[in-house]
Structure formats: structure tokens, C-alpha cells
PDB file of C-alpha atoms in Angstrom:
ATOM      1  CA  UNK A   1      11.882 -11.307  10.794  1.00  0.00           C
ATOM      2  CA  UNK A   2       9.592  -8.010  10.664  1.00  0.00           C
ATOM      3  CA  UNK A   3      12.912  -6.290   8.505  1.00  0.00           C
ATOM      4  CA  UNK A   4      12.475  -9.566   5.929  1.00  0.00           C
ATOM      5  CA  UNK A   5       8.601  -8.826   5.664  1.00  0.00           C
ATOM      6  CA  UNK A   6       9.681  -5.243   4.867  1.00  0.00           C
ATOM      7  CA  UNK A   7      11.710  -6.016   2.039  1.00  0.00           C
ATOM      8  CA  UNK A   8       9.309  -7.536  -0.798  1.00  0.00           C
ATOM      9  CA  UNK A   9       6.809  -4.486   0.705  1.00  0.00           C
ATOM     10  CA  UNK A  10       9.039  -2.259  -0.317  1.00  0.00           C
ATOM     11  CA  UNK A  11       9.791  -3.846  -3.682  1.00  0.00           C
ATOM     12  CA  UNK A  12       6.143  -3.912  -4.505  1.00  0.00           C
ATOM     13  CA  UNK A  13       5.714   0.047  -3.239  1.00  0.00           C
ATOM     14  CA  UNK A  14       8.136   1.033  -5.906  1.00  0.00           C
ATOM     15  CA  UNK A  15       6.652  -0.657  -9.030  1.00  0.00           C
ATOM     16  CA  UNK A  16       3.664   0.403  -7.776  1.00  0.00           C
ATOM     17  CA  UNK A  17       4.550   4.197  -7.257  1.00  0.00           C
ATOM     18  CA  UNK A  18       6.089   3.998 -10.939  1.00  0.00           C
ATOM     19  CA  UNK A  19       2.463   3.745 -12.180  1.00  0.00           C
ATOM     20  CA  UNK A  20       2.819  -0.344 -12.785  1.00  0.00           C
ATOM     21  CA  UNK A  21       1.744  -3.537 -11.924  1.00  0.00           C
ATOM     22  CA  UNK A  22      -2.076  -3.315 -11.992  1.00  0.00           C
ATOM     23  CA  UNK A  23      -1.400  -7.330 -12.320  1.00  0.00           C
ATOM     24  CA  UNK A  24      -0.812  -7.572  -9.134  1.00  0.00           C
ATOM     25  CA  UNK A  25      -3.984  -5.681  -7.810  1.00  0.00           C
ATOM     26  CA  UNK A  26      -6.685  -7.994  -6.509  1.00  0.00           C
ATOM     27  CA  UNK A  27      -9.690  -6.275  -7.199  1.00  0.00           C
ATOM     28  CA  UNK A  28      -8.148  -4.775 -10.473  1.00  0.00           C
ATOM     29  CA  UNK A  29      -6.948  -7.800 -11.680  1.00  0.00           C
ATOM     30  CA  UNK A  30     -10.584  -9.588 -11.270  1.00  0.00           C
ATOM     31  CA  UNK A  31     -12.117  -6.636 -13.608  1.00  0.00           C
ATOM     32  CA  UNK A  32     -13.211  -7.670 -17.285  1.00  0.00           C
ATOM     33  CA  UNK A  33     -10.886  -5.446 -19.669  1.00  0.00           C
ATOM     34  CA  UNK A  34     -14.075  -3.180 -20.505  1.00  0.00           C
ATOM     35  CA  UNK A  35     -14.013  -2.249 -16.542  1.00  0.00           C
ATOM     36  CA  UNK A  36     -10.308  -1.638 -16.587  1.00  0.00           C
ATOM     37  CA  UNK A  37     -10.700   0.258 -19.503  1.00  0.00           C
ATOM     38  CA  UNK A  38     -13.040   2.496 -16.763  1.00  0.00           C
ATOM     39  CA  UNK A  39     -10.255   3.003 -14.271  1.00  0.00           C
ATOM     40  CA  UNK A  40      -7.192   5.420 -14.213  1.00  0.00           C
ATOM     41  CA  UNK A  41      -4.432   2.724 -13.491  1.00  0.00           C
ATOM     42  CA  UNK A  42      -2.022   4.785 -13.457  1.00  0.00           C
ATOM     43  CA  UNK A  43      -3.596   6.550 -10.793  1.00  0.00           C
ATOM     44  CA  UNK A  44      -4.476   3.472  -8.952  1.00  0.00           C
ATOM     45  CA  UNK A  45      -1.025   2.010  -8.890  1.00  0.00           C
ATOM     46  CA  UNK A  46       0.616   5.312  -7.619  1.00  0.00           C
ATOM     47  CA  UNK A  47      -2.119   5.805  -4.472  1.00  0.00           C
ATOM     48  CA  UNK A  48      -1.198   1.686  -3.983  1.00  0.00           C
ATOM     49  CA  UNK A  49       2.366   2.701  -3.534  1.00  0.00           C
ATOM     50  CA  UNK A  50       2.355   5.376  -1.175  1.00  0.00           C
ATOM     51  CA  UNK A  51       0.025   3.233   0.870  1.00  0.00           C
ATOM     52  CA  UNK A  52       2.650   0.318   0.288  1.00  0.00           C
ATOM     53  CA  UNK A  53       5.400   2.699   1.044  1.00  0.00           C
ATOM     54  CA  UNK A  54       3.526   3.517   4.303  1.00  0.00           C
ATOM     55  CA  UNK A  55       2.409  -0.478   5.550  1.00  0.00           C
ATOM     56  CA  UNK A  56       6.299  -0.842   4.858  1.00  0.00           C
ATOM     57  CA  UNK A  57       7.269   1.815   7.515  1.00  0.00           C
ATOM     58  CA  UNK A  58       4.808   0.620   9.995  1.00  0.00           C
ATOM     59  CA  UNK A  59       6.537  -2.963   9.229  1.00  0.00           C
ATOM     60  CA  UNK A  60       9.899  -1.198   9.934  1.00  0.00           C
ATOM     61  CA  UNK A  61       8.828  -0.120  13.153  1.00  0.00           C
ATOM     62  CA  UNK A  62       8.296  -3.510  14.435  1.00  0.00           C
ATOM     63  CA  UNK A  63      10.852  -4.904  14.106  1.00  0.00           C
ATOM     64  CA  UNK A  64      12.996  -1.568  14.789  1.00  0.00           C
ATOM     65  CA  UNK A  65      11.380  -2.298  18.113  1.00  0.00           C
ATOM     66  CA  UNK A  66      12.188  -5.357  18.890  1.00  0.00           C
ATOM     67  CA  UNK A  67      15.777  -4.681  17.932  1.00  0.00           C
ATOM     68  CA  UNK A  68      15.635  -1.641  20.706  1.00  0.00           C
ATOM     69  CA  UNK A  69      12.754  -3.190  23.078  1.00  0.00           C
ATOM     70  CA  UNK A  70      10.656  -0.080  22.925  1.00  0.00           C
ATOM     71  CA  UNK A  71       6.857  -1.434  22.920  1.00  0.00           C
ATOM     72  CA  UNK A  72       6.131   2.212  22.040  1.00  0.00           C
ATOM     73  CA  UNK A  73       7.110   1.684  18.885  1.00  0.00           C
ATOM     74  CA  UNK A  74       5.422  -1.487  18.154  1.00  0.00           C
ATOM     75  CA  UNK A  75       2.117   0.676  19.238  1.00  0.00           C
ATOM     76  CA  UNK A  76       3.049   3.443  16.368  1.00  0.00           C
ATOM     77  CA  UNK A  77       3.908   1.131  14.396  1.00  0.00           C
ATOM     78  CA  UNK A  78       0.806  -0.377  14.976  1.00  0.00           C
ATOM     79  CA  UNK A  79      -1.372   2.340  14.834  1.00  0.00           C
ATOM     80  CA  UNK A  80       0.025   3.662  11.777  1.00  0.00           C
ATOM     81  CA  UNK A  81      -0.885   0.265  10.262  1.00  0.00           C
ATOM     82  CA  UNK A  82      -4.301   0.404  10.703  1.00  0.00           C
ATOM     83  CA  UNK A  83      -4.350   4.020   9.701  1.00  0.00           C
ATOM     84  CA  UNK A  84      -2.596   3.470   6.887  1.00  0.00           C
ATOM     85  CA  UNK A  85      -5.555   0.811   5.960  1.00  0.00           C
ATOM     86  CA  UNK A  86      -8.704   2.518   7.014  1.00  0.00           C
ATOM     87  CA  UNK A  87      -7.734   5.057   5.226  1.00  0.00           C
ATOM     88  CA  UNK A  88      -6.876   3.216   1.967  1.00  0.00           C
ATOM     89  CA  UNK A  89     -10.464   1.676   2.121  1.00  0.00           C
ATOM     90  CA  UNK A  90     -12.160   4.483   2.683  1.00  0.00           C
ATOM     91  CA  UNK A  91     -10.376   7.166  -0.222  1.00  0.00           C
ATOM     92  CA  UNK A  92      -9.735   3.799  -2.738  1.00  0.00           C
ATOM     93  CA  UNK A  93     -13.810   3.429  -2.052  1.00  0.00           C
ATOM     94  CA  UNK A  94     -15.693   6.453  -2.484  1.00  0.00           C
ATOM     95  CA  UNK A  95     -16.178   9.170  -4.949  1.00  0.00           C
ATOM     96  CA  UNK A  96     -14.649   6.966  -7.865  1.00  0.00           C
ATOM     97  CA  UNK A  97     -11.605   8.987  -7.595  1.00  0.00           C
ATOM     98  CA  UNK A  98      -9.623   6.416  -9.918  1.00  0.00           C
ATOM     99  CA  UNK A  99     -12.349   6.123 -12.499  1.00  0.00           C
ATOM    100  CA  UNK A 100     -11.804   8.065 -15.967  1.00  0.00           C
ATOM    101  CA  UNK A 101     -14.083  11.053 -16.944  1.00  0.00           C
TER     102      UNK A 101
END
């Protein structure tokens, strides 16, 4: 089940990493188009993908170890999950690195 959770995370960390589907953005998608005009979404997009890229491993993991029954895994997997998260709140949230100078 974890491998069929993977997939569309996958799919999403690629059109993301090719610098599109802002749509699909939450917070970006809320914006009036004279904020968006204020952000780099380009730039947005791309950092969204690696991160996507990353939850997508951490999915991977999961379910790599229930196919092996490791629990270490699982705890990596884990772990790199919420890593992967803090630390996409934290850069996506300070310094406006995604707004245009």
C-alpha cells in the first residue's frame, strides 16, 4: 500500500521539479495574482519537488520495510519524513527566499 502512496508523490515531484504546477500549491494557489506576481514560482515549484522527491523516498522506505520486516527502516524512513518537513517549513518560511527582488 505504502509503494501505491509513492506513486502519485512521485508524479507530483516531477512536475514540480520542472518549475510547474503552482496550481497545485495550497498557499500559492490562495494568493491574489498581485501576490503571485511577488513570488519566484519557478523557484517555488523546484524547492516543492525536491522536498516531494524526498517525502516520496521516506514513503518508499515504508513500505520497503514491510516487504523485508526491518522496523529500522520504517524509523529512517520515518525520521527522514519529518526532516524532510521541518525543514521545508522552516527554509519555505523565512528570509523570503522565493520572493522577487
Amino acid at each position: 500500500m505504502h509503494i501505491l502512496i509513492t506513486i502519485p508523490f512521485h508524479i507530483f515531484a516531477f512536475y514540480f521539479s520542472r518549475g510547474k504546477s503552482a496550481f497545485l500549491l495550497a498557499g500559492y494557489n490562495t494568493l491574489s495574482d498581485e501576490e503571485k506576481a511577488k513570488f519566484d514560482e519557478k523557484a517555488l515549484c523546484k524547492f516543492m519537488g525536491k522536498i516531494m522527491y524526498g517525502i516520496s523516498f521516506s514513503l518508499l522506505l515504508f513500505g520497503l520495510s514491510d516487504i523485508v520486516d526491518r522496523q529500522i527502516l520504517l524509523l529512517f524512513g520515518l525520521l527522514l519524513l519529518i526532516g524532510f518537513i521541518v525543514f521545508a517549513l522552516i527554509y519555505g518560511s523565512t528570509k523570503n527566499r522565493f520572493k522577487k527582488k
